């Protein structure tokens, strides 16, 4: 059981470039989440999904898009990266009705 | 989430007890959680408490909930160097979403 994995671990982008972060889980969890973590601000929810083919906005969705084409994968896209998107991105998943979210190791993104 | 607040830093000697405090404004949450984040890693659930409980004990961890004051605390007994980490308080919301505090960095000194 790999749990929740994230690809890539690190990335440096120039302003205006695009990229996709991949999150995969092998626990058959229904719910998946994307967070960003900035110093002193805890984790803020970007987008989440309660099932294959469905997504919803979280607290800070602007500048990001997501897709959940397969139950095990949740993709986070940045169409035109900005320096304000420099952050550590965490993916998490959970079973429907469960109280425990399982987190991936994070992706450190720097936008110059 | 501004509605969950924590102090930034706590320093404690090895073997002493640590107490990490958290306050929240939304009283509708059913569950309140404590997560631990070690350097370079994701968050790991430490413990949780239902909103209809006042206290929960789990080995070295004790969670106290004061619903009237909207105050949650985590006590770690016999703190070890391996307890050095960032601790996040969070509350549950609809859709099993979580709102996190800013985290408390705990440094355990030998």
mmCIF file with all atom_site columns, C-alpha atoms in Angstrom:
data_model
loop_
_atom_site.group_PDB
_atom_site.id
_atom_site.type_symbol
_atom_site.label_atom_id
_atom_site.label_alt_id
_atom_site.label_comp_id
_atom_site.label_asym_id
_atom_site.label_entity_id
_atom_site.label_seq_id
_atom_site.pdbx_PDB_ins_code
_atom_site.Cartn_x
_atom_site.Cartn_y
_atom_site.Cartn_z
_atom_site.occupancy
_atom_site.B_iso_or_equiv
_atom_site.pdbx_formal_charge
_atom_site.auth_seq_id
_atom_site.auth_comp_id
_atom_site.auth_asym_id
_atom_site.auth_atom_id
_atom_site.pdbx_PDB_model_num
ATOM 1   C CA . UNK A 1 1   ? 0.000   0.000  0.000   1.00 0.00 ? 1   UNK A CA 1
ATOM 2   C CA . UNK A 1 2   ? 1.681   3.187  -1.165  1.00 0.00 ? 2   UNK A CA 1
ATOM 3   C CA . UNK A 1 3   ? -1.016  5.380  0.418   1.00 0.00 ? 3   UNK A CA 1
ATOM 4   C CA . UNK A 1 4   ? -1.115  8.860  -1.122  1.00 0.00 ? 4   UNK A CA 1
ATOM 5   C CA . UNK A 1 5   ? 1.639   9.752  -3.553  1.00 0.00 ? 5   UNK A CA 1
ATOM 6   C CA . UNK A 1 6   ? 2.367   13.056 -5.271  1.00 0.00 ? 6   UNK A CA 1
ATOM 7   C CA . UNK A 1 7   ? 4.321   13.852 -8.404  1.00 0.00 ? 7   UNK A CA 1
ATOM 8   C CA . UNK A 1 8   ? 6.598   15.777 -8.704  1.00 0.00 ? 8   UNK A CA 1
ATOM 9   C CA . UNK A 1 9   ? 8.258   16.441 -5.328  1.00 0.00 ? 9   UNK A CA 1
ATOM 10  C CA . UNK A 1 10  ? 9.826   19.716 -6.411  1.00 0.00 ? 10  UNK A CA 1
ATOM 11  C CA . UNK A 1 11  ? 9.327   22.071 -9.332  1.00 0.00 ? 11  UNK A CA 1
ATOM 12  C CA . UNK A 1 12  ? 10.489  25.522 -10.358 1.00 0.00 ? 12  UNK A CA 1
ATOM 13  C CA . UNK A 1 13  ? 8.346   27.409 -12.877 1.00 0.00 ? 13  UNK A CA 1
ATOM 14  C CA . UNK A 1 14  ? 8.680   30.743 -14.585 1.00 0.00 ? 14  UNK A CA 1
ATOM 15  C CA . UNK A 1 15  ? 5.757   33.172 -14.403 1.00 0.00 ? 15  UNK A CA 1
ATOM 16  C CA . UNK A 1 16  ? 3.190   32.297 -17.031 1.00 0.00 ? 16  UNK A CA 1
ATOM 17  C CA . UNK A 1 17  ? 4.182   28.651 -17.423 1.00 0.00 ? 17  UNK A CA 1
ATOM 18  C CA . UNK A 1 18  ? 1.717   25.867 -16.825 1.00 0.00 ? 18  UNK A CA 1
ATOM 19  C CA . UNK A 1 19  ? 1.987   22.570 -15.035 1.00 0.00 ? 19  UNK A CA 1
ATOM 20  C CA . UNK A 1 20  ? -0.040  19.723 -13.566 1.00 0.00 ? 20  UNK A CA 1
ATOM 21  C CA . UNK A 1 21  ? 0.453   18.135 -10.181 1.00 0.00 ? 21  UNK A CA 1
ATOM 22  C CA . UNK A 1 22  ? -0.599  14.531 -9.875  1.00 0.00 ? 22  UNK A CA 1
ATOM 23  C CA . UNK A 1 23  ? -2.025  12.904 -6.773  1.00 0.00 ? 23  UNK A CA 1
ATOM 24  C CA . UNK A 1 24  ? -2.680  9.174  -6.614  1.00 0.00 ? 24  UNK A CA 1
ATOM 25  C CA . UNK A 1 25  ? -4.141  7.012  -3.843  1.00 0.00 ? 25  UNK A CA 1
ATOM 26  C CA . UNK A 1 26  ? -4.487  3.241  -3.691  1.00 0.00 ? 26  UNK A CA 1
ATOM 27  C CA . UNK A 1 27  ? -6.893  3.058  -0.733  1.00 0.00 ? 27  UNK A CA 1
ATOM 28  C CA . UNK A 1 28  ? -10.116 3.276  -2.769  1.00 0.00 ? 28  UNK A CA 1
ATOM 29  C CA . UNK A 1 29  ? -11.019 6.545  -1.037  1.00 0.00 ? 29  UNK A CA 1
ATOM 30  C CA . UNK A 1 30  ? -13.982 8.481  -2.381  1.00 0.00 ? 30  UNK A CA 1
ATOM 31  C CA . UNK A 1 31  ? -12.907 11.948 -1.286  1.00 0.00 ? 31  UNK A CA 1
ATOM 32  C CA . UNK A 1 32  ? -9.747  13.729 -2.403  1.00 0.00 ? 32  UNK A CA 1
ATOM 33  C CA . UNK A 1 33  ? -8.426  17.196 -1.614  1.00 0.00 ? 33  UNK A CA 1
ATOM 34  C CA . UNK A 1 34  ? -5.786  19.675 -2.692  1.00 0.00 ? 34  UNK A CA 1
ATOM 35  C CA . UNK A 1 35  ? -4.328  22.073 -0.125  1.00 0.00 ? 35  UNK A CA 1
ATOM 36  C CA . UNK A 1 36  ? -1.626  24.696 -0.184  1.00 0.00 ? 36  UNK A CA 1
ATOM 37  C CA . UNK A 1 37  ? 0.570   25.404 2.817   1.00 0.00 ? 37  UNK A CA 1
ATOM 38  C CA . UNK A 1 38  ? 2.129   28.809 3.327   1.00 0.00 ? 38  UNK A CA 1
ATOM 39  C CA . UNK A 1 39  ? 4.246   29.803 6.340   1.00 0.00 ? 39  UNK A CA 1
ATOM 40  C CA . UNK A 1 40  ? 2.161   30.603 9.400   1.00 0.00 ? 40  UNK A CA 1
ATOM 41  C CA . UNK A 1 41  ? -1.142  30.039 7.588   1.00 0.00 ? 41  UNK A CA 1
ATOM 42  C CA . UNK A 1 42  ? -1.745  26.350 8.021   1.00 0.00 ? 42  UNK A CA 1
ATOM 43  C CA . UNK A 1 43  ? -3.313  24.491 5.137   1.00 0.00 ? 43  UNK A CA 1
ATOM 44  C CA . UNK A 1 44  ? -5.911  26.086 2.916   1.00 0.00 ? 44  UNK A CA 1
ATOM 45  C CA . UNK A 1 45  ? -8.240  24.042 0.755   1.00 0.00 ? 45  UNK A CA 1
ATOM 46  C CA . UNK A 1 46  ? -7.953  24.741 -2.975  1.00 0.00 ? 46  UNK A CA 1
ATOM 47  C CA . UNK A 1 47  ? -10.356 22.221 -4.534  1.00 0.00 ? 47  UNK A CA 1
ATOM 48  C CA . UNK A 1 48  ? -11.813 18.911 -3.520  1.00 0.00 ? 48  UNK A CA 1
ATOM 49  C CA . UNK A 1 49  ? -13.691 15.980 -4.999  1.00 0.00 ? 49  UNK A CA 1
ATOM 50  C CA . UNK A 1 50  ? -16.291 13.697 -3.456  1.00 0.00 ? 50  UNK A CA 1
ATOM 51  C CA . UNK A 1 51  ? -16.164 11.174 -6.259  1.00 0.00 ? 51  UNK A CA 1
ATOM 52  C CA . UNK A 1 52  ? -15.016 10.321 -9.746  1.00 0.00 ? 52  UNK A CA 1
ATOM 53  C CA . UNK A 1 53  ? -16.058 12.991 -12.212 1.00 0.00 ? 53  UNK A CA 1
ATOM 54  C CA . UNK A 1 54  ? -17.026 15.576 -9.549  1.00 0.00 ? 54  UNK A CA 1
ATOM 55  C CA . UNK A 1 55  ? -15.036 18.517 -8.215  1.00 0.00 ? 55  UNK A CA 1
ATOM 56  C CA . UNK A 1 56  ? -15.795 21.541 -6.065  1.00 0.00 ? 56  UNK A CA 1
ATOM 57  C CA . UNK A 1 57  ? -14.096 24.768 -5.046  1.00 0.00 ? 57  UNK A CA 1
ATOM 58  C CA . UNK A 1 58  ? -12.466 25.183 -1.693  1.00 0.00 ? 58  UNK A CA 1
ATOM 59  C CA . UNK A 1 59  ? -11.285 28.276 0.118   1.00 0.00 ? 59  UNK A CA 1
ATOM 60  C CA . UNK A 1 60  ? -8.669  29.483 -2.398  1.00 0.00 ? 60  UNK A CA 1
ATOM 61  C CA . UNK A 1 61  ? -9.568  28.101 -5.867  1.00 0.00 ? 61  UNK A CA 1
ATOM 62  C CA . UNK A 1 62  ? -8.546  31.042 -8.090  1.00 0.00 ? 62  UNK A CA 1
ATOM 63  C CA . UNK A 1 63  ? -5.757  30.276 -10.542 1.00 0.00 ? 63  UNK A CA 1
ATOM 64  C CA . UNK A 1 64  ? -6.173  26.506 -10.237 1.00 0.00 ? 64  UNK A CA 1
ATOM 65  C CA . UNK A 1 65  ? -8.186  23.843 -12.004 1.00 0.00 ? 65  UNK A CA 1
ATOM 66  C CA . UNK A 1 66  ? -8.699  20.200 -11.102 1.00 0.00 ? 66  UNK A CA 1
ATOM 67  C CA . UNK A 1 67  ? -9.899  16.993 -12.655 1.00 0.00 ? 67  UNK A CA 1
ATOM 68  C CA . UNK A 1 68  ? -10.919 13.612 -11.238 1.00 0.00 ? 68  UNK A CA 1
ATOM 69  C CA . UNK A 1 69  ? -11.280 11.339 -14.239 1.00 0.00 ? 69  UNK A CA 1
ATOM 70  C CA . UNK A 1 70  ? -10.353 8.231  -12.271 1.00 0.00 ? 70  UNK A CA 1
ATOM 71  C CA . UNK A 1 71  ? -11.220 7.498  -8.655  1.00 0.00 ? 71  UNK A CA 1
ATOM 72  C CA . UNK A 1 72  ? -7.606  6.998  -7.683  1.00 0.00 ? 72  UNK A CA 1
ATOM 73  C CA . UNK A 1 73  ? -6.217  10.181 -9.271  1.00 0.00 ? 73  UNK A CA 1
ATOM 74  C CA . UNK A 1 74  ? -6.769  13.873 -8.590  1.00 0.00 ? 74  UNK A CA 1
ATOM 75  C CA . UNK A 1 75  ? -4.946  16.377 -10.791 1.00 0.00 ? 75  UNK A CA 1
ATOM 76  C CA . UNK A 1 76  ? -4.235  20.004 -9.938  1.00 0.00 ? 76  UNK A CA 1
ATOM 77  C CA . UNK A 1 77  ? -3.457  22.336 -12.828 1.00 0.00 ? 77  UNK A CA 1
ATOM 78  C CA . UNK A 1 78  ? -1.913  25.768 -12.950 1.00 0.00 ? 78  UNK A CA 1
ATOM 79  C CA . UNK A 1 79  ? -2.618  27.300 -16.353 1.00 0.00 ? 79  UNK A CA 1
ATOM 80  C CA . UNK A 1 80  ? -0.497  30.429 -15.931 1.00 0.00 ? 80  UNK A CA 1
ATOM 81  C CA . UNK A 1 81  ? 1.692   30.295 -12.859 1.00 0.00 ? 81  UNK A CA 1
ATOM 82  C CA . UNK A 1 82  ? 2.199   33.391 -10.716 1.00 0.00 ? 82  UNK A CA 1
ATOM 83  C CA . UNK A 1 83  ? 4.752   34.064 -7.941  1.00 0.00 ? 83  UNK A CA 1
ATOM 84  C CA . UNK A 1 84  ? 1.852   34.100 -5.453  1.00 0.00 ? 84  UNK A CA 1
ATOM 85  C CA . UNK A 1 85  ? 1.418   30.399 -6.168  1.00 0.00 ? 85  UNK A CA 1
ATOM 86  C CA . UNK A 1 86  ? 4.804   29.604 -4.692  1.00 0.00 ? 86  UNK A CA 1
ATOM 87  C CA . UNK A 1 87  ? 3.868   27.192 -1.941  1.00 0.00 ? 87  UNK A CA 1
ATOM 88  C CA . UNK A 1 88  ? 3.896   23.607 -0.751  1.00 0.00 ? 88  UNK A CA 1
ATOM 89  C CA . UNK A 1 89  ? 0.970   21.656 -2.146  1.00 0.00 ? 89  UNK A CA 1
ATOM 90  C CA . UNK A 1 90  ? -0.525  18.711 -0.311  1.00 0.00 ? 90  UNK A CA 1
ATOM 91  C CA . UNK A 1 91  ? -2.995  16.174 -1.549  1.00 0.00 ? 91  UNK A CA 1
ATOM 92  C CA . UNK A 1 92  ? -5.175  14.191 0.850   1.00 0.00 ? 92  UNK A CA 1
ATOM 93  C CA . UNK A 1 93  ? -7.821  11.505 0.617   1.00 0.00 ? 93  UNK A CA 1
ATOM 94  C CA . UNK A 1 94  ? -10.390 9.947  2.873   1.00 0.00 ? 94  UNK A CA 1
ATOM 95  C CA . UNK A 1 95  ? -13.213 7.466  2.898   1.00 0.00 ? 95  UNK A CA 1
ATOM 96  C CA . UNK A 1 96  ? -16.675 8.987  2.755   1.00 0.00 ? 96  UNK A CA 1
ATOM 97  C CA . UNK A 1 97  ? -17.881 9.548  6.326   1.00 0.00 ? 97  UNK A CA 1
ATOM 98  C CA . UNK A 1 98  ? -14.428 9.045  7.836   1.00 0.00 ? 98  UNK A CA 1
ATOM 99  C CA . UNK A 1 99  ? -12.757 11.573 10.091  1.00 0.00 ? 99  UNK A CA 1
ATOM 100 C CA . UNK A 1 100 ? -9.162  10.819 9.052   1.00 0.00 ? 100 UNK A CA 1
ATOM 101 C CA . UNK A 1 101 ? -7.571  12.389 6.002   1.00 0.00 ? 101 UNK A CA 1
ATOM 102 C CA . UNK A 1 102 ? -4.433  10.724 4.649   1.00 0.00 ? 102 UNK A CA 1
ATOM 103 C CA . UNK A 1 103 ? -1.872  13.159 3.297   1.00 0.00 ? 103 UNK A CA 1
ATOM 104 C CA . UNK A 1 104 ? 0.730   12.848 0.600   1.00 0.00 ? 104 UNK A CA 1
ATOM 105 C CA . UNK A 1 105 ? 4.325   14.021 1.160   1.00 0.00 ? 105 UNK A CA 1
ATOM 106 C CA . UNK A 1 106 ? 3.809   17.336 -0.615  1.00 0.00 ? 106 UNK A CA 1
ATOM 107 C CA . UNK A 1 107 ? 5.077   19.139 -3.724  1.00 0.00 ? 107 UNK A CA 1
ATOM 108 C CA . UNK A 1 108 ? 7.262   22.194 -3.254  1.00 0.00 ? 108 UNK A CA 1
ATOM 109 C CA . UNK A 1 109 ? 6.571   24.652 -6.072  1.00 0.00 ? 109 UNK A CA 1
ATOM 110 C CA . UNK A 1 110 ? 8.518   27.833 -6.695  1.00 0.00 ? 110 UNK A CA 1
ATOM 111 C CA . UNK A 1 111 ? 7.366   30.346 -9.285  1.00 0.00 ? 111 UNK A CA 1
ATOM 112 C CA . UNK A 1 112 ? 9.955   32.931 -10.291 1.00 0.00 ? 112 UNK A CA 1
ATOM 113 C CA . UNK B 2 1   ? -8.654  29.522 8.068   1.00 0.00 ? 1   UNK B CA 1
ATOM 114 C CA . UNK B 2 2   ? -8.706  32.526 10.384  1.00 0.00 ? 2   UNK B CA 1
ATOM 115 C CA . UNK B 2 3   ? -11.400 30.923 12.515  1.00 0.00 ? 3   UNK B CA 1
ATOM 116 C CA . UNK B 2 4   ? -8.910  28.448 13.959  1.00 0.00 ? 4   UNK B CA 1
ATOM 117 C CA . UNK B 2 5   ? -6.021  30.064 15.820  1.00 0.00 ? 5   UNK B CA 1
ATOM 118 C CA . UNK B 2 6   ? -2.934  28.677 17.506  1.00 0.00 ? 6   UNK B CA 1
ATOM 119 C CA . UNK B 2 7   ? 0.190   30.088 19.078  1.00 0.00 ? 7   UNK B CA 1
ATOM 120 C CA . UNK B 2 8   ? 3.216   29.916 16.797  1.00 0.00 ? 8   UNK B CA 1
ATOM 121 C CA . UNK B 2 9   ? 5.887   28.328 18.934  1.00 0.00 ? 9   UNK B CA 1
ATOM 122 C CA . UNK B 2 10  ? 6.427   26.199 22.032  1.00 0.00 ? 10  UNK B CA 1
ATOM 123 C CA . UNK B 2 11  ? 9.730   25.176 23.575  1.00 0.00 ? 11  UNK B CA 1
ATOM 124 C CA . UNK B 2 12  ? 9.807   22.371 26.122  1.00 0.00 ? 12  UNK B CA 1
ATOM 125 C CA . UNK B 2 13  ? 12.421  20.259 27.879  1.00 0.00 ? 13  UNK B CA 1
ATOM 126 C CA . UNK B 2 14  ? 12.574  16.545 27.227  1.00 0.00 ? 14  UNK B CA 1
ATOM 127 C CA . UNK B 2 15  ? 10.535  14.676 29.819  1.00 0.00 ? 15  UNK B CA 1
ATOM 128 C CA . UNK B 2 16  ? 8.270   17.630 30.608  1.00 0.00 ? 16  UNK B CA 1
ATOM 129 C CA . UNK B 2 17  ? 4.663   17.941 29.490  1.00 0.00 ? 17  UNK B CA 1
ATOM 130 C CA . UNK B 2 18  ? 3.733   20.063 26.475  1.00 0.00 ? 18  UNK B CA 1
ATOM 131 C CA . UNK B 2 19  ? 0.432   21.857 26.141  1.00 0.00 ? 19  UNK B CA 1
ATOM 132 C CA . UNK B 2 20  ? -0.611  23.208 22.759  1.00 0.00 ? 20  UNK B CA 1
ATOM 133 C CA . UNK B 2 21  ? -3.649  25.468 22.653  1.00 0.00 ? 21  UNK B CA 1
ATOM 134 C CA . UNK B 2 22  ? -6.180  26.237 19.937  1.00 0.00 ? 22  UNK B CA 1
ATOM 135 C CA . UNK B 2 23  ? -9.233  28.458 19.718  1.00 0.00 ? 23  UNK B CA 1
ATOM 136 C CA . UNK B 2 24  ? -11.958 28.381 17.088  1.00 0.00 ? 24  UNK B CA 1
ATOM 137 C CA . UNK B 2 25  ? -14.976 30.470 16.253  1.00 0.00 ? 25  UNK B CA 1
ATOM 138 C CA . UNK B 2 26  ? -17.345 28.080 14.451  1.00 0.00 ? 26  UNK B CA 1
ATOM 139 C CA . UNK B 2 27  ? -19.117 25.905 17.003  1.00 0.00 ? 27  UNK B CA 1
ATOM 140 C CA . UNK B 2 28  ? -20.959 23.779 14.435  1.00 0.00 ? 28  UNK B CA 1
ATOM 141 C CA . UNK B 2 29  ? -18.127 21.299 13.904  1.00 0.00 ? 29  UNK B CA 1
ATOM 142 C CA . UNK B 2 30  ? -18.793 17.737 14.938  1.00 0.00 ? 30  UNK B CA 1
ATOM 143 C CA . UNK B 2 31  ? -15.149 16.748 15.153  1.00 0.00 ? 31  UNK B CA 1
ATOM 144 C CA . UNK B 2 32  ? -11.960 18.533 16.150  1.00 0.00 ? 32  UNK B CA 1
ATOM 145 C CA . UNK B 2 33  ? -8.564  17.137 15.253  1.00 0.00 ? 33  UNK B CA 1
ATOM 146 C CA . UNK B 2 34  ? -4.898  17.353 16.001  1.00 0.00 ? 34  UNK B CA 1
ATOM 147 C CA . UNK B 2 35  ? -2.446  16.643 13.187  1.00 0.00 ? 35  UNK B CA 1
ATOM 148 C CA . UNK B 2 36  ? 1.339   16.371 13.384  1.00 0.00 ? 36  UNK B CA 1
ATOM 149 C CA . UNK B 2 37  ? 3.721   17.400 10.612  1.00 0.00 ? 37  UNK B CA 1
ATOM 150 C CA . UNK B 2 38  ? 7.356   16.354 10.736  1.00 0.00 ? 38  UNK B CA 1
ATOM 151 C CA . UNK B 2 39  ? 9.946   18.170 8.588   1.00 0.00 ? 39  UNK B CA 1
ATOM 152 C CA . UNK B 2 40  ? 9.504   17.508 4.871   1.00 0.00 ? 40  UNK B CA 1
ATOM 153 C CA . UNK B 2 41  ? 6.452   15.314 5.374   1.00 0.00 ? 41  UNK B CA 1
ATOM 154 C CA . UNK B 2 42  ? 2.706   15.501 5.064   1.00 0.00 ? 42  UNK B CA 1
ATOM 155 C CA . UNK B 2 43  ? 0.305   15.730 7.971   1.00 0.00 ? 43  UNK B CA 1
ATOM 156 C CA . UNK B 2 44  ? -0.498  12.754 10.124  1.00 0.00 ? 44  UNK B CA 1
ATOM 157 C CA . UNK B 2 45  ? -3.627  12.466 12.264  1.00 0.00 ? 45  UNK B CA 1
ATOM 158 C CA . UNK B 2 46  ? -2.667  12.256 15.939  1.00 0.00 ? 46  UNK B CA 1
ATOM 159 C CA . UNK B 2 47  ? -6.009  12.228 17.634  1.00 0.00 ? 47  UNK B CA 1
ATOM 160 C CA . UNK B 2 48  ? -9.501  13.647 17.414  1.00 0.00 ? 48  UNK B CA 1
ATOM 161 C CA . UNK B 2 49  ? -12.393 14.452 19.716  1.00 0.00 ? 49  UNK B CA 1
ATOM 162 C CA . UNK B 2 50  ? -16.129 14.566 19.153  1.00 0.00 ? 50  UNK B CA 1
ATOM 163 C CA . UNK B 2 51  ? -17.754 17.870 20.010  1.00 0.00 ? 51  UNK B CA 1
ATOM 164 C CA . UNK B 2 52  ? -19.944 16.217 22.668  1.00 0.00 ? 52  UNK B CA 1
ATOM 165 C CA . UNK B 2 53  ? -16.868 15.119 24.648  1.00 0.00 ? 53  UNK B CA 1
ATOM 166 C CA . UNK B 2 54  ? -14.841 17.106 27.161  1.00 0.00 ? 54  UNK B CA 1
ATOM 167 C CA . UNK B 2 55  ? -11.728 14.987 27.251  1.00 0.00 ? 55  UNK B CA 1
ATOM 168 C CA . UNK B 2 56  ? -10.051 12.170 25.409  1.00 0.00 ? 56  UNK B CA 1
ATOM 169 C CA . UNK B 2 57  ? -6.907  10.326 26.450  1.00 0.00 ? 57  UNK B CA 1
ATOM 170 C CA . UNK B 2 58  ? -4.782  8.259  24.110  1.00 0.00 ? 58  UNK B CA 1
ATOM 171 C CA . UNK B 2 59  ? -1.518  7.017  25.619  1.00 0.00 ? 59  UNK B CA 1
ATOM 172 C CA . UNK B 2 60  ? 0.668   10.111 26.093  1.00 0.00 ? 60  UNK B CA 1
ATOM 173 C CA . UNK B 2 61  ? -1.886  12.403 24.476  1.00 0.00 ? 61  UNK B CA 1
ATOM 174 C CA . UNK B 2 62  ? -4.741  14.152 26.269  1.00 0.00 ? 62  UNK B CA 1
ATOM 175 C CA . UNK B 2 63  ? -7.206  16.342 24.408  1.00 0.00 ? 63  UNK B CA 1
ATOM 176 C CA . UNK B 2 64  ? -9.346  18.794 26.347  1.00 0.00 ? 64  UNK B CA 1
ATOM 177 C CA . UNK B 2 65  ? -12.319 20.570 24.810  1.00 0.00 ? 65  UNK B CA 1
ATOM 178 C CA . UNK B 2 66  ? -14.017 23.567 26.378  1.00 0.00 ? 66  UNK B CA 1
ATOM 179 C CA . UNK B 2 67  ? -17.056 24.131 24.193  1.00 0.00 ? 67  UNK B CA 1
ATOM 180 C CA . UNK B 2 68  ? -18.186 27.221 26.061  1.00 0.00 ? 68  UNK B CA 1
ATOM 181 C CA . UNK B 2 69  ? -14.879 29.010 25.429  1.00 0.00 ? 69  UNK B CA 1
ATOM 182 C CA . UNK B 2 70  ? -14.320 27.260 22.051  1.00 0.00 ? 70  UNK B CA 1
ATOM 183 C CA . UNK B 2 71  ? -10.914 26.158 23.254  1.00 0.00 ? 71  UNK B CA 1
ATOM 184 C CA . UNK B 2 72  ? -9.118  22.946 22.398  1.00 0.00 ? 72  UNK B CA 1
ATOM 185 C CA . UNK B 2 73  ? -5.826  21.797 23.873  1.00 0.00 ? 73  UNK B CA 1
ATOM 186 C CA . UNK B 2 74  ? -3.413  18.930 23.311  1.00 0.00 ? 74  UNK B CA 1
ATOM 187 C CA . UNK B 2 75  ? -1.229  17.767 26.173  1.00 0.00 ? 75  UNK B CA 1
ATOM 188 C CA . UNK B 2 76  ? 1.746   15.538 25.434  1.00 0.00 ? 76  UNK B CA 1
ATOM 189 C CA . UNK B 2 77  ? 3.069   13.803 28.533  1.00 0.00 ? 77  UNK B CA 1
ATOM 190 C CA . UNK B 2 78  ? 6.774   12.943 28.896  1.00 0.00 ? 78  UNK B CA 1
ATOM 191 C CA . UNK B 2 79  ? 7.693   14.870 25.746  1.00 0.00 ? 79  UNK B CA 1
ATOM 192 C CA . UNK B 2 80  ? 10.431  13.252 23.673  1.00 0.00 ? 80  UNK B CA 1
ATOM 193 C CA . UNK B 2 81  ? 12.776  14.678 21.021  1.00 0.00 ? 81  UNK B CA 1
ATOM 194 C CA . UNK B 2 82  ? 10.742  12.776 18.435  1.00 0.00 ? 82  UNK B CA 1
ATOM 195 C CA . UNK B 2 83  ? 7.768   14.959 19.345  1.00 0.00 ? 83  UNK B CA 1
ATOM 196 C CA . UNK B 2 84  ? 9.500   17.978 17.795  1.00 0.00 ? 84  UNK B CA 1
ATOM 197 C CA . UNK B 2 85  ? 7.212   18.909 14.896  1.00 0.00 ? 85  UNK B CA 1
ATOM 198 C CA . UNK B 2 86  ? 4.472   21.305 13.843  1.00 0.00 ? 86  UNK B CA 1
ATOM 199 C CA . UNK B 2 87  ? 1.079   20.543 15.355  1.00 0.00 ? 87  UNK B CA 1
ATOM 200 C CA . UNK B 2 88  ? -2.100  21.624 13.616  1.00 0.00 ? 88  UNK B CA 1
ATOM 201 C CA . UNK B 2 89  ? -5.503  22.027 15.176  1.00 0.00 ? 89  UNK B CA 1
ATOM 202 C CA . UNK B 2 90  ? -8.375  21.593 12.742  1.00 0.00 ? 90  UNK B CA 1
ATOM 203 C CA . UNK B 2 91  ? -12.120 21.375 12.720  1.00 0.00 ? 91  UNK B CA 1
ATOM 204 C CA . UNK B 2 92  ? -14.372 19.369 10.468  1.00 0.00 ? 92  UNK B CA 1
ATOM 205 C CA . UNK B 2 93  ? -16.960 20.845 8.150   1.00 0.00 ? 93  UNK B CA 1
ATOM 206 C CA . UNK B 2 94  ? -19.550 19.529 5.704   1.00 0.00 ? 94  UNK B CA 1
ATOM 207 C CA . UNK B 2 95  ? -18.155 17.231 3.014   1.00 0.00 ? 95  UNK B CA 1
ATOM 208 C CA . UNK B 2 96  ? -15.501 16.130 5.488   1.00 0.00 ? 96  UNK B CA 1
ATOM 209 C CA . UNK B 2 97  ? -13.559 19.293 4.735   1.00 0.00 ? 97  UNK B CA 1
ATOM 210 C CA . UNK B 2 98  ? -11.089 20.519 7.293   1.00 0.00 ? 98  UNK B CA 1
ATOM 211 C CA . UNK B 2 99  ? -10.217 24.051 8.403   1.00 0.00 ? 99  UNK B CA 1
ATOM 212 C CA . UNK B 2 100 ? -6.715  24.289 9.860   1.00 0.00 ? 100 UNK B CA 1
ATOM 213 C CA . UNK B 2 101 ? -5.021  26.601 12.277  1.00 0.00 ? 101 UNK B CA 1
ATOM 214 C CA . UNK B 2 102 ? -1.644  28.066 11.401  1.00 0.00 ? 102 UNK B CA 1
ATOM 215 C CA . UNK B 2 103 ? 0.256   25.401 13.316  1.00 0.00 ? 103 UNK B CA 1
ATOM 216 C CA . UNK B 2 104 ? 2.353   25.417 16.481  1.00 0.00 ? 104 UNK B CA 1
ATOM 217 C CA . UNK B 2 105 ? 6.012   24.561 16.129  1.00 0.00 ? 105 UNK B CA 1
ATOM 218 C CA . UNK B 2 106 ? 7.131   22.475 19.118  1.00 0.00 ? 106 UNK B CA 1
ATOM 219 C CA . UNK B 2 107 ? 10.828  22.277 19.872  1.00 0.00 ? 107 UNK B CA 1
ATOM 220 C CA . UNK B 2 108 ? 11.921  19.681 22.415  1.00 0.00 ? 108 UNK B CA 1
ATOM 221 C CA . UNK B 2 109 ? 15.255  20.430 24.064  1.00 0.00 ? 109 UNK B CA 1
ATOM 222 C CA . UNK B 2 110 ? 17.359  17.652 25.575  1.00 0.00 ? 110 UNK B CA 1
#
